[in-house]
Amino acid sequence: MNKPTSADANDRIDPSVWKIVVVVLIGPFMTQLDSTIVNVSLPAIGQSLGATLRITQWVITGYLLALTLMLPLNAWLVDRFGAKRLYLGCFTAFTTASILCGASPTIHLLIAARILQGLAGGILVPMTQMMIARTAGRQMARVMGLASLPVLVGPIVGPVLAGTLLAHVTWPWLFYVNVPAGIAGVGLAARLLPRDAQPEQHRAFDATGFVLISPGLALLIYGMSNYASTPGRIAIAAGACMLAAFVRHALREGPAALVDVRIYRAPIFRQAAATQFFSNGVLYGRQLLIPLYLITGCALSPNQTGWYIAVMGVGMMCSFPSTGFLVDRFGTRMVSAGGALLAFASMLPFVWMAEHDFSHAWALVSLFCAGAGQGTISIPSVSAAYSTVSKATLPLANTALNIAQRLGGPIATTVLAIGVSLTVHAHDASSALSTHTSIASEPSAPHAFVLAFVILAALHAMALVSALQLPVRVVRAPS
């Protein structure tokens, strides 16, 4: 029998790495599951509490804005409290907030509890990425590819679990299901996560930077989700001004800034951040446009549309586990650009179908390819970004990368929403997209979506161009 070579031994992922990965994934899995459950259960919650849709939507909006507010604080909080303590504190707070959500007797108290959930959940996902990057080392792409699978399961399991719970119990149990997993997750994290190294000195808190960037991001994202209204446009302008002021402040303060924007000057990190920006943009763009096209343009039912969208998730689940092996074999640029090319090609049949006739077979194949391509764009770019910074700089890199990623979705969907509003029920579509409610019941002609799909294809092309700028291969930076 042949003995394993030293290369094989080096490529084998240490079991201790998997222990840490499994533990830290419980947090983001629960946040994904919780978000999906709440999104599909919103009408039942509003009806039970006697609230209008306009007020009930703040159960989601308040949570998302709280996530955004916390994102810039990630690097400073890790430096101040340590990764393990911060993860334990946020997971405990998220679980406690879940209990408060379930116990809320009014819609306003529920919204307040959801904001607390968002403040805690806003740290869990970037913290998980950072802790995996610290632990995985040179095998980061392989570990991240496999570690992404549980997070993808949340959106698939969520609607089924929500429907089952609402059929047998009341809506508070939608939140109480988080409690057992939260207790188990906190216990395992306390036992298995490594202790934090004590830094020689802590960074001072950049209060000015926080006042500029966190509300600025929240205003910008809120405004883009409500671009058709006057308050939405005011929020966009105010958010953009605050972010511009933060960049000027951060360049002046340098390492003392809450987020040191000079990290974007590093060529590999800048290209990886740009790829993440466009990758998240096309992901959210497809989630907006394709259901709209299938329901209003092709007269499919919401249930049928849900099955079509699920095919994208299947494609991602098929590609994620192999991404790390592909990066090891073919390199960062080829895998990421190959995924972007596949995702771009998957949009061309939709342009053709919008102009001619809808094809169930073409739609299913294209959506599977879109998901498979999406799965191989982001993991190589994330691993490239983290591989070029030292472990000490990882919290900052994690925050900067997540900000770029978080902005890609709302900007892309706003551009698409404008394109849709130009051709599809101009007034009704604009209003519905800005409030995330359904569009007028009258179906639109499929060819009215041609412009929107051309815009979406162009966004995919930008993702491809960005991926082509990534390095052929990356080497892990020294600690």
GROMACS .gro file of C-alpha atoms in nm, residues 13-400:
model
  388
   13ILE     CA    1  -0.778   1.948   0.679
   14ASP     CA    2  -0.709   1.906   1.050
   15PRO     CA    3  -1.008   1.773   1.250
   16SER     CA    4  -0.963   2.057   1.500
   17VAL     CA    5  -1.034   2.302   1.217
   18TRP     CA    6  -1.364   2.129   1.142
   19LYS     CA    7  -1.464   2.142   1.509
   20ILE     CA    8  -1.422   2.520   1.512
   21VAL     CA    9  -1.595   2.561   1.174
   22VAL     CA   10  -1.898   2.354   1.277
   23VAL     CA   11  -1.937   2.548   1.603
   24VAL     CA   12  -1.910   2.896   1.451
   25LEU     CA   13  -2.150   2.804   1.168
   26ILE     CA   14  -2.437   2.752   1.412
   27GLY     CA   15  -2.470   3.129   1.457
   28PRO     CA   16  -2.508   3.235   1.091
   29PHE     CA   17  -2.722   2.930   1.019
   30MET     CA   18  -2.966   3.038   1.289
   31THR     CA   19  -2.973   3.398   1.163
   32GLN     CA   20  -3.042   3.279   0.806
   33LEU     CA   21  -3.312   3.039   0.923
   34ASP     CA   22  -3.469   3.305   1.144
   35SER     CA   23  -3.476   3.563   0.863
   36THR     CA   24  -3.637   3.320   0.619
   37ILE     CA   25  -3.899   3.208   0.872
   38VAL     CA   26  -3.996   3.566   0.956
   39ASN     CA   27  -4.006   3.679   0.592
   40VAL     CA   28  -4.258   3.414   0.490
   41SER     CA   29  -4.460   3.445   0.813
   42LEU     CA   30  -4.503   3.823   0.813
   43PRO     CA   31  -4.874   3.824   0.713
   44ALA     CA   32  -4.963   3.579   0.991
   45ILE     CA   33  -4.773   3.786   1.248
   46GLY     CA   34  -4.939   4.110   1.137
   47GLN     CA   35  -5.286   3.954   1.142
   48SER     CA   36  -5.236   3.809   1.490
   49LEU     CA   37  -5.116   4.142   1.633
   50GLY     CA   38  -5.373   4.349   1.444
   51ALA     CA   39  -5.110   4.556   1.260
   52THR     CA   40  -5.114   4.697   0.908
   53LEU     CA   41  -4.864   4.574   0.647
   54ARG     CA   42  -4.686   4.912   0.649
   55ILE     CA   43  -4.612   4.874   1.022
   56THR     CA   44  -4.552   4.499   1.015
   57GLN     CA   45  -4.283   4.538   0.746
   58TRP     CA   46  -4.066   4.708   1.007
   59VAL     CA   47  -4.022   4.365   1.167
   60ILE     CA   48  -3.795   4.297   0.867
   61THR     CA   49  -3.674   4.650   0.792
   62GLY     CA   50  -3.572   4.723   1.152
   63TYR     CA   51  -3.376   4.397   1.165
   64LEU     CA   52  -3.191   4.469   0.840
   65LEU     CA   53  -3.105   4.827   0.938
   66ALA     CA   54  -2.974   4.704   1.274
   67LEU     CA   55  -2.752   4.455   1.090
   68THR     CA   56  -2.610   4.740   0.884
   69LEU     CA   57  -2.550   4.965   1.185
   70MET     CA   58  -2.334   4.701   1.356
   71LEU     CA   59  -2.124   4.599   1.056
   72PRO     CA   60  -1.860   4.879   1.077
   73LEU     CA   61  -1.805   4.805   1.447
   74ASN     CA   62  -1.685   4.450   1.384
   75ALA     CA   63  -1.310   4.518   1.368
   76TRP     CA   64  -1.307   4.746   1.675
   77LEU     CA   65  -1.520   4.506   1.880
   78VAL     CA   66  -1.291   4.211   1.798
   79ASP     CA   67  -0.989   4.419   1.900
   80ARG     CA   68  -1.158   4.532   2.221
   81PHE     CA   69  -1.319   4.209   2.343
   82GLY     CA   70  -1.159   3.926   2.143
   83ALA     CA   71  -1.321   3.699   1.885
   84LYS     CA   72  -1.440   3.426   2.123
   85ARG     CA   73  -1.590   3.661   2.384
   86LEU     CA   74  -1.759   3.868   2.113
   87TYR     CA   75  -1.905   3.561   1.942
   88LEU     CA   76  -2.037   3.425   2.273
   89GLY     CA   77  -2.183   3.762   2.368
   90CYS     CA   78  -2.356   3.816   2.033
   91PHE     CA   79  -2.495   3.461   2.016
   92THR     CA   80  -2.627   3.493   2.372
   93ALA     CA   81  -2.785   3.829   2.288
   94PHE     CA   82  -2.940   3.688   1.969
   95THR     CA   83  -3.093   3.398   2.163
   96THR     CA   84  -3.223   3.629   2.437
   97ALA     CA   85  -3.372   3.863   2.177
   98SER     CA   86  -3.548   3.562   2.020
   99ILE     CA   87  -3.722   3.498   2.353
  100LEU     CA   88  -3.822   3.866   2.370
  101CYS     CA   89  -3.960   3.846   2.015
  102GLY     CA   90  -4.179   3.550   2.101
  103ALA     CA   91  -4.300   3.714   2.421
  104SER     CA   92  -4.387   4.048   2.256
  105PRO     CA   93  -4.757   4.131   2.311
  106THR     CA   94  -4.763   4.419   2.057
  107ILE     CA   95  -4.618   4.485   1.713
  108HIS     CA   96  -4.408   4.776   1.845
  109LEU     CA   97  -4.241   4.562   2.111
  110LEU     CA   98  -4.180   4.292   1.849
  111ILE     CA   99  -4.010   4.546   1.622
  112ALA     CA  100  -3.792   4.661   1.914
  113ALA     CA  101  -3.695   4.301   1.993
  114ARG     CA  102  -3.615   4.237   1.626
  115ILE     CA  103  -3.385   4.541   1.626
  116LEU     CA  104  -3.201   4.386   1.922
  117GLN     CA  105  -3.179   4.061   1.723
  118GLY     CA  106  -3.031   4.253   1.430
  119LEU     CA  107  -2.773   4.427   1.648
  120ALA     CA  108  -2.649   4.085   1.765
  121GLY     CA  109  -2.690   3.906   1.432
  122GLY     CA  110  -2.502   4.180   1.248
  123ILE     CA  111  -2.182   4.060   1.412
  124LEU     CA  112  -2.234   3.683   1.389
  125VAL     CA  113  -2.196   3.642   1.010
  126PRO     CA  114  -1.878   3.852   0.959
  127MET     CA  115  -1.735   3.704   1.280
  128THR     CA  116  -1.782   3.355   1.136
  129GLN     CA  117  -1.601   3.447   0.814
  130MET     CA  118  -1.312   3.596   1.010
  131MET     CA  119  -1.277   3.301   1.250
  132ILE     CA  120  -1.279   3.052   0.961
  133ALA     CA  121  -1.017   3.259   0.778
  134ARG     CA  122  -0.798   3.265   1.089
  135THR     CA  123  -0.830   2.891   1.142
  136ALA     CA  124  -0.819   2.750   0.788
  137GLY     CA  125  -0.496   2.912   0.667
  138ARG     CA  126  -0.390   2.806   0.318
  139GLN     CA  127  -0.692   2.574   0.285
  140MET     CA  128  -0.932   2.866   0.326
  141ALA     CA  129  -1.108   2.826  -0.010
  142ARG     CA  130  -1.175   2.456   0.050
  143VAL     CA  131  -1.302   2.507   0.404
  144MET     CA  132  -1.520   2.806   0.311
  145GLY     CA  133  -1.671   2.618   0.018
  146LEU     CA  134  -1.779   2.328   0.237
  147ALA     CA  135  -1.874   2.556   0.527
  148SER     CA  136  -2.118   2.748   0.307
  149LEU     CA  137  -2.351   2.450   0.270
  150PRO     CA  138  -2.527   2.476   0.609
  151VAL     CA  139  -2.596   2.847   0.550
  152LEU     CA  140  -2.761   2.761   0.216
  153VAL     CA  141  -2.987   2.511   0.389
  154GLY     CA  142  -3.152   2.785   0.598
  155PRO     CA  143  -3.351   2.947   0.314
  156ILE     CA  144  -3.467   2.602   0.201
  157VAL     CA  145  -3.569   2.470   0.543
  158GLY     CA  146  -3.712   2.803   0.666
  159PRO     CA  147  -4.035   2.817   0.462
  160VAL     CA  148  -4.112   2.450   0.534
  161LEU     CA  149  -4.050   2.493   0.907
  162ALA     CA  150  -4.255   2.815   0.918
  163GLY     CA  151  -4.550   2.651   0.744
  164THR     CA  152  -4.539   2.350   0.976
  165LEU     CA  153  -4.521   2.563   1.291
  166LEU     CA  154  -4.802   2.798   1.187
  167ALA     CA  155  -5.022   2.498   1.106
  168HIS     CA  156  -4.992   2.361   1.460
  169VAL     CA  157  -4.886   2.642   1.699
  170THR     CA  158  -4.898   3.021   1.726
  171TRP     CA  159  -4.646   3.264   1.575
  172PRO     CA  160  -4.429   3.314   1.890
  173TRP     CA  161  -4.292   2.964   1.832
  174LEU     CA  162  -4.132   3.095   1.512
  175PHE     CA  163  -3.884   3.266   1.746
  176TYR     CA  164  -3.876   3.014   2.030
  177VAL     CA  165  -3.726   2.752   1.795
  178ASN     CA  166  -3.403   2.954   1.813
  179VAL     CA  167  -3.367   2.898   2.187
  180PRO     CA  168  -3.253   2.530   2.202
  181ALA     CA  169  -3.008   2.581   1.915
  182GLY     CA  170  -2.884   2.902   2.075
  183ILE     CA  171  -2.819   2.736   2.411
  184ALA     CA  172  -2.638   2.446   2.242
  185GLY     CA  173  -2.438   2.681   2.020
  186VAL     CA  174  -2.323   2.900   2.309
  187GLY     CA  175  -2.227   2.594   2.515
  188LEU     CA  176  -2.025   2.438   2.232
  189ALA     CA  177  -1.856   2.769   2.149
  190ALA     CA  178  -1.755   2.823   2.511
  191ARG     CA  179  -1.602   2.475   2.521
  192LEU     CA  180  -1.441   2.437   2.178
  193LEU     CA  181  -1.340   2.779   2.048
  194PRO     CA  182  -0.976   2.870   2.119
  195ARG     CA  183  -0.892   3.143   2.366
  196ASP     CA  184  -0.815   3.489   2.233
  197ALA     CA  185  -0.462   3.623   2.238
  198GLN     CA  186  -0.441   3.943   2.441
  199PRO     CA  187  -0.339   4.243   2.225
  200GLU     CA  188  -0.059   4.468   2.350
  201GLN     CA  189  -0.293   4.768   2.338
  202HIS     CA  190  -0.651   4.840   2.237
  203ARG     CA  191  -0.752   5.085   1.966
  204ALA     CA  192  -0.941   5.392   2.082
  205PHE     CA  193  -1.303   5.407   1.970
  206ASP     CA  194  -1.353   5.633   1.668
  207ALA     CA  195  -1.679   5.802   1.769
  208THR     CA  196  -1.675   6.046   1.477
  209GLY     CA  197  -1.626   5.765   1.229
  210PHE     CA  198  -1.908   5.562   1.383
  211VAL     CA  199  -2.150   5.857   1.368
  212LEU     CA  200  -2.069   5.899   0.998
  213ILE     CA  201  -2.044   5.544   0.860
  214SER     CA  202  -2.306   5.340   1.046
  215PRO     CA  203  -2.602   5.579   0.998
  216GLY     CA  204  -2.468   5.658   0.651
  217LEU     CA  205  -2.482   5.294   0.544
  218ALA     CA  206  -2.825   5.247   0.702
  219LEU     CA  207  -2.966   5.559   0.531
  220LEU     CA  208  -2.820   5.460   0.194
  221ILE     CA  209  -2.957   5.106   0.207
  222TYR     CA  210  -3.296   5.220   0.337
  223GLY     CA  211  -3.316   5.487   0.067
  224MET     CA  212  -3.233   5.245  -0.211
  225SER     CA  213  -3.507   5.013  -0.092
  226ASN     CA  214  -3.752   5.305  -0.112
  227TYR     CA  215  -3.600   5.499  -0.402
  228ALA     CA  216  -3.937   5.589  -0.558
  229SER     CA  217  -4.049   5.796  -0.258
  230THR     CA  218  -3.927   6.141  -0.157
  231PRO     CA  219  -3.805   6.019   0.187
  232GLY     CA  220  -3.616   5.744   0.007
  233ARG     CA  221  -3.434   5.988  -0.221
  234ILE     CA  222  -3.354   6.214   0.074
  235ALA     CA  223  -3.212   5.913   0.261
  236ILE     CA  224  -2.993   5.822  -0.039
  237ALA     CA  225  -2.852   6.176  -0.060
  238ALA     CA  226  -2.793   6.199   0.316
  239GLY     CA  227  -2.633   5.854   0.331
  240ALA     CA  228  -2.402   5.926   0.037
  241CYS     CA  229  -2.289   6.256   0.195
  242MET     CA  230  -2.221   6.088   0.530
  243LEU     CA  231  -2.019   5.809   0.365
  244ALA     CA  232  -1.817   6.062   0.165
  245ALA     CA  233  -1.747   6.250   0.487
  246PHE     CA  234  -1.641   5.924   0.653
  247VAL     CA  235  -1.394   5.843   0.373
  248ARG     CA  236  -1.235   6.186   0.414
  249HIS     CA  237  -1.225   6.138   0.791
  250ALA     CA  238  -1.077   5.786   0.761
  251LEU     CA  239  -0.804   5.898   0.520
  252ARG     CA  240  -0.705   6.169   0.768
  253GLU     CA  241  -0.713   5.938   1.073
  254GLY     CA  242  -0.546   5.638   0.910
  255PRO     CA  243  -0.519   5.331   1.140
  256ALA     CA  244  -0.714   5.512   1.413
  257ALA     CA  245  -1.029   5.523   1.197
  258LEU     CA  246  -1.314   5.285   1.272
  259VAL     CA  247  -1.258   5.133   0.925
  260ASP     CA  248  -0.918   5.210   0.772
  261VAL     CA  249  -1.021   5.262   0.408
  262ARG     CA  250  -0.657   5.252   0.296
  263ILE     CA  251  -0.690   4.874   0.287
  264TYR     CA  252  -0.872   4.921  -0.045
  265ARG     CA  253  -0.544   5.052  -0.192
  266ALA     CA  254  -0.401   4.698  -0.188
  267PRO     CA  255  -0.460   4.575  -0.548
  268ILE     CA  256  -0.564   4.217  -0.469
  269PHE     CA  257  -0.792   4.319  -0.183
  270ARG     CA  258  -0.948   4.595  -0.394
  271GLN     CA  259  -1.024   4.357  -0.681
  272ALA     CA  260  -1.161   4.095  -0.442
  273ALA     CA  261  -1.387   4.357  -0.280
  274ALA     CA  262  -1.507   4.471  -0.624
  275THR     CA  263  -1.581   4.111  -0.721
  276GLN     CA  264  -1.779   4.064  -0.399
  277PHE     CA  265  -1.969   4.387  -0.468
  278PHE     CA  266  -2.079   4.271  -0.814
  279SER     CA  267  -2.131   3.910  -0.701
  280ASN     CA  268  -2.374   4.016  -0.430
  281GLY     CA  269  -2.533   4.261  -0.672
  282VAL     CA  270  -2.619   3.999  -0.934
  283LEU     CA  271  -2.739   3.758  -0.662
  284TYR     CA  272  -2.989   4.010  -0.527
  285GLY     CA  273  -3.072   4.126  -0.878
  286ARG     CA  274  -3.179   3.777  -0.984
  287GLN     CA  275  -3.382   3.732  -0.666
  288LEU     CA  276  -3.572   4.052  -0.752
  289LEU     CA  277  -3.619   4.025  -1.128
  290ILE     CA  278  -3.674   3.656  -1.199
  291PRO     CA  279  -3.973   3.604  -0.964
  292LEU     CA  280  -4.123   3.927  -1.098
  293TYR     CA  281  -4.082   3.805  -1.456
  294LEU     CA  282  -4.219   3.456  -1.386
  295ILE     CA  283  -4.526   3.580  -1.196
  296THR     CA  284  -4.627   3.894  -1.387
  297GLY     CA  285  -4.473   3.817  -1.724
  298CYS     CA  286  -4.530   3.442  -1.755
  299ALA     CA  287  -4.843   3.409  -1.534
  300LEU     CA  288  -4.686   3.144  -1.309
  301SER     CA  289  -4.824   3.104  -0.958
  302PRO     CA  290  -4.612   3.203  -0.656
  303ASN     CA  291  -4.585   2.835  -0.566
  304GLN     CA  292  -4.454   2.744  -0.913
  305THR     CA  293  -4.215   3.038  -0.901
  306GLY     CA  294  -4.082   2.918  -0.566
  307TRP     CA  295  -3.982   2.585  -0.719
  308TYR     CA  296  -3.801   2.761  -1.003
  309ILE     CA  297  -3.608   2.980  -0.759
  310ALA     CA  298  -3.519   2.672  -0.552
  311VAL     CA  299  -3.331   2.538  -0.856
  312MET     CA  300  -3.082   2.823  -0.815
  313GLY     CA  301  -3.022   2.711  -0.458
  314VAL     CA  302  -2.963   2.355  -0.577
  315GLY     CA  303  -2.706   2.484  -0.826
  316MET     CA  304  -2.522   2.669  -0.551
  317MET     CA  305  -2.529   2.364  -0.325
  318CYS     CA  306  -2.377   2.156  -0.603
  319SER     CA  307  -2.090   2.397  -0.671
  320PHE     CA  308  -1.997   2.522  -0.323
  321PRO     CA  309  -1.841   2.197  -0.191
  322SER     CA  310  -1.607   2.165  -0.490
  323THR     CA  311  -1.499   2.530  -0.508
  324GLY     CA  312  -1.198   2.488  -0.281
  325PHE     CA  313  -1.072   2.185  -0.474
  326LEU     CA  314  -1.117   2.374  -0.803
  327VAL     CA  315  -0.919   2.671  -0.666
  328ASP     CA  316  -0.638   2.437  -0.560
  329ARG     CA  317  -0.636   2.280  -0.906
  330PHE     CA  318  -0.697   2.573  -1.141
  331GLY     CA  319  -0.630   2.887  -0.938
  332THR     CA  320  -0.835   3.177  -0.806
  333ARG     CA  321  -0.886   3.374  -1.126
  334MET     CA  322  -0.992   3.085  -1.347
  335VAL     CA  323  -1.249   2.950  -1.099
  336SER     CA  324  -1.402   3.287  -1.009
  337ALA     CA  325  -1.408   3.410  -1.370
  338GLY     CA  326  -1.541   3.073  -1.487
  339GLY     CA  327  -1.829   3.100  -1.241
  340ALA     CA  328  -1.898   3.459  -1.348
  341LEU     CA  329  -1.897   3.353  -1.715
  342LEU     CA  330  -2.141   3.069  -1.644
  343ALA     CA  331  -2.370   3.305  -1.450
  344PHE     CA  332  -2.353   3.561  -1.732
  345ALA     CA  333  -2.437   3.296  -1.992
  346SER     CA  334  -2.733   3.183  -1.781
  347MET     CA  335  -2.896   3.526  -1.822
  348LEU     CA  336  -2.887   3.524  -2.204
  349PRO     CA  337  -3.173   3.270  -2.238
  350PHE     CA  338  -3.388   3.499  -2.022
  351VAL     CA  339  -3.320   3.789  -2.257
  352TRP     CA  340  -3.424   3.566  -2.548
  353MET     CA  341  -3.732   3.428  -2.367
  354ALA     CA  342  -3.847   3.778  -2.271
  355GLU     CA  343  -3.833   3.874  -2.639
  356HIS     CA  344  -3.984   3.550  -2.776
  357ASP     CA  345  -4.146   3.258  -2.587
  358PHE     CA  346  -4.102   3.122  -2.236
  359SER     CA  347  -3.946   2.775  -2.212
  360HIS     CA  348  -3.972   2.574  -1.891
  361ALA     CA  349  -3.667   2.364  -1.983
  362TRP     CA  350  -3.448   2.664  -2.069
  363ALA     CA  351  -3.556   2.844  -1.752
  364LEU     CA  352  -3.471   2.548  -1.528
  365VAL     CA  353  -3.132   2.486  -1.692
  366SER     CA  354  -3.046   2.857  -1.683
  367LEU     CA  355  -3.140   2.895  -1.317
  368PHE     CA  356  -2.935   2.590  -1.219
  369CYS     CA  357  -2.635   2.732  -1.408
  370ALA     CA  358  -2.689   3.072  -1.246
  371GLY     CA  359  -2.672   2.913  -0.901
  372ALA     CA  360  -2.373   2.696  -0.988
  373GLY     CA  361  -2.187   2.994  -1.131
  374GLN     CA  362  -2.273   3.210  -0.832
  375GLY     CA  363  -2.127   2.949  -0.600
  376THR     CA  364  -1.786   2.969  -0.766
  377ILE     CA  365  -1.760   3.349  -0.789
  378SER     CA  366  -1.758   3.453  -0.427
  379ILE     CA  367  -1.553   3.188  -0.242
  380PRO     CA  368  -1.230   3.240  -0.446
  381SER     CA  369  -1.254   3.619  -0.417
  382VAL     CA  370  -1.315   3.603  -0.040
  383SER     CA  371  -1.022   3.366   0.012
  384ALA     CA  372  -0.804   3.589  -0.211
  385ALA     CA  373  -0.889   3.894   0.000
  386TYR     CA  374  -0.817   3.721   0.330
  387SER     CA  375  -0.505   3.542   0.206
  388THR     CA  376  -0.326   3.870   0.137
  389VAL     CA  377  -0.361   4.019   0.486
  390SER     CA  378  -0.201   3.918   0.813
  391LYS     CA  379  -0.401   3.758   1.092
  392ALA     CA  380  -0.376   4.080   1.290
  393THR     CA  381  -0.542   4.268   1.003
  394LEU     CA  382  -0.819   4.012   0.945
  395PRO     CA  383  -1.088   4.193   1.150
  396LEU     CA  384  -1.035   4.511   0.946
  397ALA     CA  385  -1.029   4.320   0.616
  398ASN     CA  386  -1.342   4.133   0.719
  399THR     CA  387  -1.528   4.457   0.794
  400ALA     CA  388  -1.414   4.630   0.474
   0.00000   0.00000   0.00000
